[in-house]
mmCIF file of C-alpha atoms in Angstrom:
data_model
loop_
_atom_site.group_PDB
_atom_site.id
_atom_site.type_symbol
_atom_site.label_atom_id
_atom_site.label_comp_id
_atom_site.label_asym_id
_atom_site.label_seq_id
_atom_site.Cartn_x
_atom_site.Cartn_y
_atom_site.Cartn_z
ATOM 1 C CA MET A 1 88.417 99.706 123.386
ATOM 2 C CA THR A 2 87.803 97.178 120.993
ATOM 3 C CA ARG A 3 90.024 94.882 120.704
ATOM 4 C CA THR A 4 91.715 91.900 117.723
ATOM 5 C CA LEU A 5 92.335 87.918 118.079
ATOM 6 C CA ILE A 6 95.163 86.022 117.394
ATOM 7 C CA SER A 7 94.474 82.274 118.849
ATOM 8 C CA LEU A 8 98.448 81.175 119.330
ATOM 9 C CA GLY A 9 98.825 77.660 120.788
ATOM 10 C CA LEU A 10 100.726 79.307 123.703
ATOM 11 C CA VAL A 11 98.935 82.084 125.143
ATOM 12 C CA SER A 12 99.149 83.181 129.042
ATOM 13 C CA LEU A 13 97.313 87.037 130.173
ATOM 14 C CA LEU A 14 100.405 88.837 131.661
ATOM 15 C CA ALA A 15 98.914 92.576 132.831
ATOM 16 C CA ALA A 16 96.667 92.888 130.637
ATOM 17 C CA CYS A 17 99.068 92.500 128.335
ATOM 18 C CA SER A 18 99.085 88.902 125.851
ATOM 19 C CA SER A 19 102.412 86.805 125.245
ATOM 20 C CA LEU A 20 103.879 84.658 123.613
ATOM 21 C CA THR A 21 105.946 81.579 124.689
ATOM 22 C CA PRO A 22 108.781 81.101 122.759
ATOM 23 C CA GLY A 23 109.349 77.516 121.063
ATOM 24 C CA LEU A 24 112.874 76.447 119.572
ATOM 25 C CA SER A 25 113.873 78.207 117.290
ATOM 26 C CA GLY A 26 112.243 82.167 119.623
ATOM 27 C CA LYS A 27 110.045 82.392 117.874
ATOM 28 C CA HIS A 28 106.536 81.318 118.333
ATOM 29 C CA ASP A 29 103.286 80.050 115.420
ATOM 30 C CA VAL A 30 100.720 83.600 115.169
ATOM 31 C CA THR A 31 96.928 83.158 113.422
ATOM 32 C CA ILE A 32 95.664 86.471 113.252
ATOM 33 C CA ARG A 33 91.486 85.229 112.241
ATOM 34 C CA PHE A 34 89.114 87.499 110.094
ATOM 35 C CA ALA A 35 85.376 87.534 109.505
ATOM 36 C CA ALA A 36 83.184 89.432 107.252
ATOM 37 C CA GLU A 37 79.679 91.132 107.912
ATOM 38 C CA ILE A 38 77.357 92.841 106.738
ATOM 39 C CA ASN A 39 76.377 95.925 109.513
ATOM 40 C CA GLY A 40 76.648 92.769 111.539
ATOM 41 C CA GLN A 41 75.280 89.596 109.695
ATOM 42 C CA ALA A 42 77.531 87.291 108.388
ATOM 43 C CA PHE A 43 78.467 87.632 104.846
ATOM 44 C CA GLU A 44 77.375 84.726 103.158
ATOM 45 C CA CYS A 45 76.993 83.814 99.129
ATOM 46 C CA GLY A 46 73.321 84.357 98.828
ATOM 47 C CA LYS A 47 71.849 85.876 101.179
ATOM 48 C CA SER A 48 70.160 89.233 101.515
ATOM 49 C CA TYR A 49 70.804 91.829 103.636
ATOM 50 C CA ALA A 50 68.204 94.763 104.480
ATOM 51 C CA ASN A 51 68.755 98.178 105.299
ATOM 52 C CA ILE A 52 71.722 98.943 103.373
ATOM 53 C CA GLY A 53 72.668 102.956 103.040
ATOM 54 C CA THR A 54 70.541 105.724 102.893
ATOM 55 C CA THR A 55 67.604 103.903 101.095
ATOM 56 C CA ARG A 56 67.537 100.870 103.335
ATOM 57 C CA SER A 57 67.040 98.033 100.376
ATOM 58 C CA THR A 58 68.637 95.009 100.556
ATOM 59 C CA ILE A 59 71.054 93.411 98.774
ATOM 60 C CA THR A 60 72.952 90.463 97.810
ATOM 61 C CA PRO A 61 76.425 90.210 97.455
ATOM 62 C CA SER A 62 78.482 87.750 95.029
ATOM 63 C CA ASP A 63 81.478 88.982 95.581
ATOM 64 C CA PHE A 64 83.917 90.486 98.862
ATOM 65 C CA ARG A 65 87.287 89.491 98.442
ATOM 66 C CA MET A 66 90.695 92.363 100.154
ATOM 67 C CA TYR A 67 94.535 92.376 100.231
ATOM 68 C CA VAL A 68 95.859 93.050 103.762
ATOM 69 C CA SER A 69 99.834 93.652 104.390
ATOM 70 C CA ASP A 70 102.309 94.815 106.666
ATOM 71 C CA VAL A 71 100.624 93.268 109.759
ATOM 72 C CA LYS A 72 103.211 94.719 112.958
ATOM 73 C CA LEU A 73 102.718 93.667 116.375
ATOM 74 C CA ILE A 74 102.920 96.112 118.985
ATOM 75 C CA PRO A 75 105.153 94.861 122.664
ATOM 76 C CA LYS A 76 104.576 96.379 125.999
ATOM 77 C CA ASP A 77 108.066 99.629 124.864
ATOM 78 C CA GLY A 78 106.160 100.590 121.585
ATOM 79 C CA THR A 79 108.331 99.436 118.781
ATOM 80 C CA LEU A 80 106.960 97.705 116.191
ATOM 81 C CA VAL A 81 107.369 94.550 115.650
ATOM 82 C CA ALA A 82 106.429 92.258 112.083
ATOM 83 C CA LEU A 83 104.374 89.166 112.157
ATOM 84 C CA GLU A 84 106.352 86.843 109.391
ATOM 85 C CA LEU A 85 103.533 85.523 106.724
ATOM 86 C CA ALA A 86 103.732 82.172 106.365
ATOM 87 C CA GLN A 87 104.918 81.347 102.675
ATOM 88 C CA ASP A 88 102.337 79.012 101.931
ATOM 89 C CA ALA A 89 102.625 79.296 98.193
ATOM 90 C CA THR A 90 98.060 79.753 97.866
ATOM 91 C CA TRP A 91 96.914 82.540 100.162
ATOM 92 C CA GLN A 92 100.757 83.881 101.365
ATOM 93 C CA HIS A 93 103.138 85.905 99.568
ATOM 94 C CA ARG A 94 106.122 88.180 101.178
ATOM 95 C CA ASP A 95 104.260 90.795 103.055
ATOM 96 C CA VAL A 96 100.193 90.065 101.579
ATOM 97 C CA ALA A 97 97.752 88.625 102.203
ATOM 98 C CA LEU A 98 94.296 87.814 100.359
ATOM 99 C CA LEU A 99 91.185 87.378 102.654
ATOM 100 C CA ASP A 100 88.648 85.518 100.557
ATOM 101 C CA PHE A 101 85.080 85.708 102.369
ATOM 102 C CA GLU A 102 83.008 83.882 98.718
ATOM 103 C CA ASN A 103 82.799 80.344 98.281
ATOM 104 C CA ALA A 104 81.253 80.751 94.346
ATOM 105 C CA SER A 105 78.486 79.274 95.412
ATOM 106 C CA GLY A 106 75.109 80.841 93.822
ATOM 107 C CA PRO A 107 75.378 84.259 92.899
ATOM 108 C CA CYS A 108 79.102 83.982 93.796
ATOM 109 C CA ARG A 109 79.571 81.975 90.545
ATOM 110 C CA ASN A 110 82.657 83.948 89.394
ATOM 111 C CA GLY A 111 84.659 82.893 92.512
ATOM 112 C CA THR A 112 86.601 80.208 93.865
ATOM 113 C CA SER A 113 85.120 77.906 95.749
ATOM 114 C CA ALA A 114 88.675 78.133 98.125
ATOM 115 C CA THR A 115 87.797 80.505 101.361
ATOM 116 C CA ASN A 116 90.266 82.040 103.542
ATOM 117 C CA THR A 117 89.775 83.798 106.265
ATOM 118 C CA THR A 118 93.406 83.817 108.747
ATOM 119 C CA LEU A 119 96.766 84.938 108.432
ATOM 120 C CA ARG A 120 100.074 82.412 109.443
ATOM 121 C CA GLY A 121 103.218 83.744 110.392
ATOM 122 C CA THR A 122 105.729 83.473 113.571
ATOM 123 C CA ALA A 123 106.434 86.382 115.319
ATOM 124 C CA PRO A 124 109.515 86.568 118.599
ATOM 125 C CA SER A 125 108.162 85.385 121.192
ATOM 126 C CA GLY A 126 107.335 88.480 124.459
ATOM 127 C CA GLU A 127 104.262 90.244 125.124
ATOM 128 C CA TYR A 128 102.226 92.352 122.517
ATOM 129 C CA SER A 129 99.793 95.017 123.393
ATOM 130 C CA GLY A 130 98.047 95.555 119.854
ATOM 131 C CA MET A 131 98.086 95.398 116.258
ATOM 132 C CA VAL A 132 98.832 96.893 112.764
ATOM 133 C CA LEU A 133 98.070 96.764 108.986
ATOM 134 C CA SER A 134 97.093 97.854 105.824
ATOM 135 C CA VAL A 135 94.726 97.061 103.158
ATOM 136 C CA GLY A 136 96.337 97.100 100.502
ATOM 137 C CA VAL A 137 98.977 95.602 98.168
ATOM 138 C CA PRO A 138 102.119 97.297 98.928
ATOM 139 C CA PHE A 139 103.280 99.451 95.445
ATOM 140 C CA ALA A 140 106.407 97.531 94.937
ATOM 141 C CA LEU A 141 104.464 94.681 93.922
ATOM 142 C CA ASN A 142 101.312 96.150 93.213
ATOM 143 C CA HIS A 143 102.030 96.483 89.785
ATOM 144 C CA GLN A 144 102.883 93.492 87.639
ATOM 145 C CA ASP A 145 101.604 91.258 84.875
ATOM 146 C CA PRO A 146 99.182 88.982 87.952
ATOM 147 C CA THR A 147 99.251 86.397 84.618
ATOM 148 C CA LEU A 148 103.549 85.424 85.408
ATOM 149 C CA ALA A 149 102.722 86.474 89.383
ATOM 150 C CA PRO A 150 102.939 84.026 92.200
ATOM 151 C CA ALA A 151 100.354 83.713 94.191
ATOM 152 C CA PRO A 152 98.043 84.976 95.802
ATOM 153 C CA LEU A 153 99.189 87.303 93.672
ATOM 154 C CA ASN A 154 97.590 85.509 90.758
ATOM 155 C CA SER A 155 94.407 86.371 91.008
ATOM 156 C CA THR A 156 93.059 88.424 88.006
ATOM 157 C CA ALA A 157 89.774 89.152 89.127
ATOM 158 C CA MET A 158 91.595 90.940 91.972
ATOM 159 C CA PHE A 159 93.492 92.749 88.809
ATOM 160 C CA TRP A 160 93.472 96.071 87.208
ATOM 161 C CA ASN A 161 95.514 96.708 84.994
ATOM 162 C CA TRP A 162 99.226 97.560 85.457
ATOM 163 C CA GLN A 163 98.729 100.509 85.433
ATOM 164 C CA GLY A 164 96.407 100.506 88.116
ATOM 165 C CA GLY A 165 97.540 97.489 89.385
ATOM 166 C CA TYR A 166 95.459 95.427 92.568
ATOM 167 C CA LYS A 167 91.552 95.334 93.679
ATOM 168 C CA PHE A 168 92.468 96.160 97.253
ATOM 169 C CA VAL A 169 89.116 95.290 98.386
ATOM 170 C CA LYS A 170 85.936 93.779 95.966
ATOM 171 C CA PHE A 171 83.178 93.877 96.550
ATOM 172 C CA ASP A 172 79.947 93.088 94.441
ATOM 173 C CA THR A 173 76.244 93.184 94.976
ATOM 174 C CA ALA A 174 72.865 92.991 93.611
ATOM 175 C CA SER A 175 70.117 95.705 94.875
ATOM 176 C CA SER A 176 66.504 95.529 95.207
ATOM 177 C CA GLY A 177 65.768 98.788 94.180
ATOM 178 C CA ILE A 178 63.023 101.155 95.660
ATOM 179 C CA SER A 179 60.599 101.293 92.421
ATOM 180 C CA ASP A 180 58.822 105.021 93.909
ATOM 181 C CA GLN A 181 63.086 106.627 94.187
ATOM 182 C CA GLN A 182 63.914 109.356 92.951
ATOM 183 C CA PRO A 183 67.312 110.440 91.409
ATOM 184 C CA ALA A 184 68.665 112.585 94.407
ATOM 185 C CA THR A 185 71.013 114.666 92.273
ATOM 186 C CA PRO A 186 69.877 115.760 88.409
ATOM 187 C CA ASN A 187 73.026 113.838 86.389
ATOM 188 C CA ALA A 188 71.354 109.910 88.438
ATOM 189 C CA MET A 189 70.682 107.304 85.975
ATOM 190 C CA GLY A 190 68.285 106.386 88.429
ATOM 191 C CA PRO A 191 67.215 102.746 89.804
ATOM 192 C CA VAL A 192 70.286 100.271 89.285
ATOM 193 C CA THR A 193 70.538 96.767 90.414
ATOM 194 C CA ARG A 194 73.974 96.030 91.075
ATOM 195 C CA TYR A 195 76.064 98.046 93.090
ATOM 196 C CA SER A 196 80.212 97.571 94.065
ATOM 197 C CA VAL A 197 82.600 98.396 95.918
ATOM 198 C CA HIS A 198 86.112 98.309 94.115
ATOM 199 C CA LEU A 199 89.266 99.957 95.858
ATOM 200 C CA GLY A 200 92.582 100.395 94.726
ATOM 201 C CA SER A 201 95.444 102.989 93.486
ATOM 202 C CA THR A 202 93.886 106.090 91.293
ATOM 203 C CA ALA A 203 95.535 108.665 88.839
ATOM 204 C CA CYS A 204 99.126 106.508 88.598
ATOM 205 C CA ALA A 205 100.713 108.623 85.442
ATOM 206 C CA SER A 206 102.515 106.031 82.984
ATOM 207 C CA GLY A 207 102.895 105.533 79.047
ATOM 208 C CA SER A 208 99.667 102.959 79.219
ATOM 209 C CA LYS A 209 97.796 100.248 80.777
ATOM 210 C CA THR A 210 100.488 97.989 80.469
ATOM 211 C CA GLU A 211 103.341 99.465 82.135
ATOM 212 C CA ALA A 212 104.006 100.460 85.614
ATOM 213 C CA PRO A 213 104.003 103.756 86.750
ATOM 214 C CA GLN A 214 106.520 105.301 89.162
ATOM 215 C CA ALA A 215 104.231 106.621 91.617
ATOM 216 C CA CYS A 216 100.018 106.942 92.326
ATOM 217 C CA GLN A 217 98.238 110.098 93.617
ATOM 218 C CA ASN A 218 95.893 108.580 95.553
ATOM 219 C CA PRO A 219 96.748 105.213 97.265
ATOM 220 C CA ASN A 220 94.356 103.850 98.635
ATOM 221 C CA ARG A 221 95.717 101.425 100.935
ATOM 222 C CA LEU A 222 93.788 102.502 104.521
ATOM 223 C CA THR A 223 96.157 101.250 107.961
ATOM 224 C CA VAL A 224 94.290 99.772 109.886
ATOM 225 C CA ARG A 225 95.756 100.763 114.313
ATOM 226 C CA PHE A 226 94.201 98.470 117.400
ATOM 227 C CA ASP A 227 96.335 99.285 120.549
ATOM 228 C CA ARG A 228 94.740 96.994 122.536
ATOM 229 C CA PHE A 229 93.541 93.307 121.891
ATOM 230 C CA ASP A 230 93.390 90.036 122.762
ATOM 231 C CA LEU A 231 95.201 86.852 121.543
ATOM 232 C CA ALA A 232 93.265 84.747 123.179
ATOM 233 C CA LYS A 233 89.768 85.573 121.965
ATOM 234 C CA GLY A 234 88.112 87.936 119.384
ATOM 235 C CA LEU A 235 88.067 88.748 115.617
ATOM 236 C CA VAL A 236 89.072 90.972 113.911
ATOM 237 C CA VAL A 237 85.971 91.704 111.611
ATOM 238 C CA ALA A 238 85.286 93.140 108.160
ATOM 239 C CA ASP A 239 81.912 94.641 107.462
ATOM 240 C CA MET A 240 80.551 95.924 104.273
ATOM 241 C CA GLY A 241 77.742 97.309 105.900
ATOM 242 C CA ALA A 242 79.371 99.936 107.916
ATOM 243 C CA VAL A 243 81.061 101.175 104.248
ATOM 244 C CA LEU A 244 77.671 101.738 101.561
ATOM 245 C CA ALA A 245 75.688 103.474 106.044
ATOM 246 C CA GLN A 246 75.399 106.491 104.022
ATOM 247 C CA ALA A 247 75.592 105.741 100.436
ATOM 248 C CA ASN A 248 72.949 105.410 97.730
ATOM 249 C CA VAL A 249 72.648 101.253 96.793
ATOM 250 C CA ASP A 250 69.379 102.014 94.039
ATOM 251 C CA VAL A 251 70.800 104.833 92.193
ATOM 252 C CA ASN A 252 74.217 105.458 90.414
ATOM 253 C CA ALA A 253 75.512 109.142 88.900
ATOM 254 C CA LYS A 254 75.269 108.915 85.245
ATOM 255 C CA GLY A 255 78.336 108.413 82.996
ATOM 256 C CA THR A 256 80.270 105.793 86.028
ATOM 257 C CA SER A 257 80.697 102.775 86.816
ATOM 258 C CA PRO A 258 78.138 101.218 89.379
ATOM 259 C CA GLY A 259 78.868 101.615 92.810
ATOM 260 C CA CYS A 260 82.523 103.038 93.824
ATOM 261 C CA MET A 261 85.258 102.001 92.099
ATOM 262 C CA SER A 262 87.002 104.376 93.348
ATOM 263 C CA PHE A 263 88.050 106.495 90.279
ATOM 264 C CA ALA A 264 87.308 111.112 90.496
ATOM 265 C CA LYS A 265 84.671 112.531 89.856
ATOM 266 C CA ASP A 266 82.633 109.613 90.477
ATOM 267 C CA ALA A 267 79.079 111.165 93.107
ATOM 268 C CA ASP A 268 78.465 107.608 94.420
ATOM 269 C CA CYS A 269 82.347 107.635 96.197
ATOM 270 C CA PRO A 270 82.534 110.695 98.728
ATOM 271 C CA PRO A 271 80.220 108.570 101.578
ATOM 272 C CA VAL A 272 82.433 105.535 100.422
ATOM 273 C CA MET A 273 85.501 106.659 100.304
ATOM 274 C CA GLN A 274 84.931 108.551 103.612
ATOM 275 C CA ALA A 275 83.295 105.750 106.128
ATOM 276 C CA LEU A 276 86.878 104.288 104.625
ATOM 277 C CA GLY A 277 89.005 106.736 106.318
ATOM 278 C CA LEU A 278 90.161 107.603 103.265
ATOM 279 C CA ALA A 279 90.346 111.703 101.275
ATOM 280 C CA TYR A 280 88.820 111.181 97.858
ATOM 281 C CA ASP A 281 88.889 114.054 95.132
ATOM 282 C CA GLY A 282 91.631 116.092 97.124
ATOM 283 C CA ILE A 283 89.027 116.290 100.441
ATOM 284 C CA ALA A 284 90.124 114.215 103.674
ATOM 285 C CA ALA A 285 88.526 112.683 105.339
ATOM 286 C CA THR A 286 86.406 114.036 108.514
ATOM 287 C CA SER A 287 85.976 111.029 110.277
ATOM 288 C CA GLY A 288 88.435 107.340 111.065
ATOM 289 C CA GLN A 289 87.670 104.573 108.787
ATOM 290 C CA LYS A 290 84.238 102.312 110.165
ATOM 291 C CA PHE A 291 85.469 99.515 108.232
ATOM 292 C CA ILE A 292 88.140 96.998 110.088
ATOM 293 C CA ASN A 293 87.028 96.611 113.894
ATOM 294 C CA ALA A 294 88.043 94.479 115.782
ATOM 295 C CA ARG A 295 86.529 92.426 118.759
#
């Protein structure tokens, strides 16, 4: 079974569970580490990755960021215990954190030079055997003005509009294309040079794009659960190659944004949303998500 890492100052392994040694407050510092990969290779701005998607294309990414929230640890009795995130005024606010794997170098020039690959917080002392987290921003924080929001919710690059809210995952890439590739369907535009995956809530009804909705028909928040993880060893990995495995990154459905932006009636989205384990256009995913794994 896959296992995730929480890197701790004092750790002992007891009966296949991990024990947090209490501090003076009865709580312990916790650091959960993440990494971004593409088909098992470490994500790097400007690096090219071969054998992507159904056409075995080569892509060069220019962005990879994601929000995670509502992190909970699983103790021996199965009761979920919230990880209290440190309020650092940069990467973490309330129970939301921004993971930023790009560094503004090369094709990632529209990003930020600072990166963040950890969650930091505290948890009550005790023995824990698992972890649950969500990819996305909770509804209560998802629809607001990012220019007035505290960091990390002040990133306009990670925001659509008040109506749609934030981009939970932002992955942009250039595709080499395949010169003899023919459009797979009659409505295809043919070879493209850009392919993106932007995951966020859709069908959020409101009076205008500058009004917060009451609800969204497609929340598109991804919940990931690891029933066992090692507190001293391991890593939480977001692998975009697995999300694109059944997608054609060299063509784009006519009249739609490049790649999959989560919006309905986009012929490029079904394989992407399926790999994310999310329903799309009223059709439920037939298997679990392939995006987040643990080692």
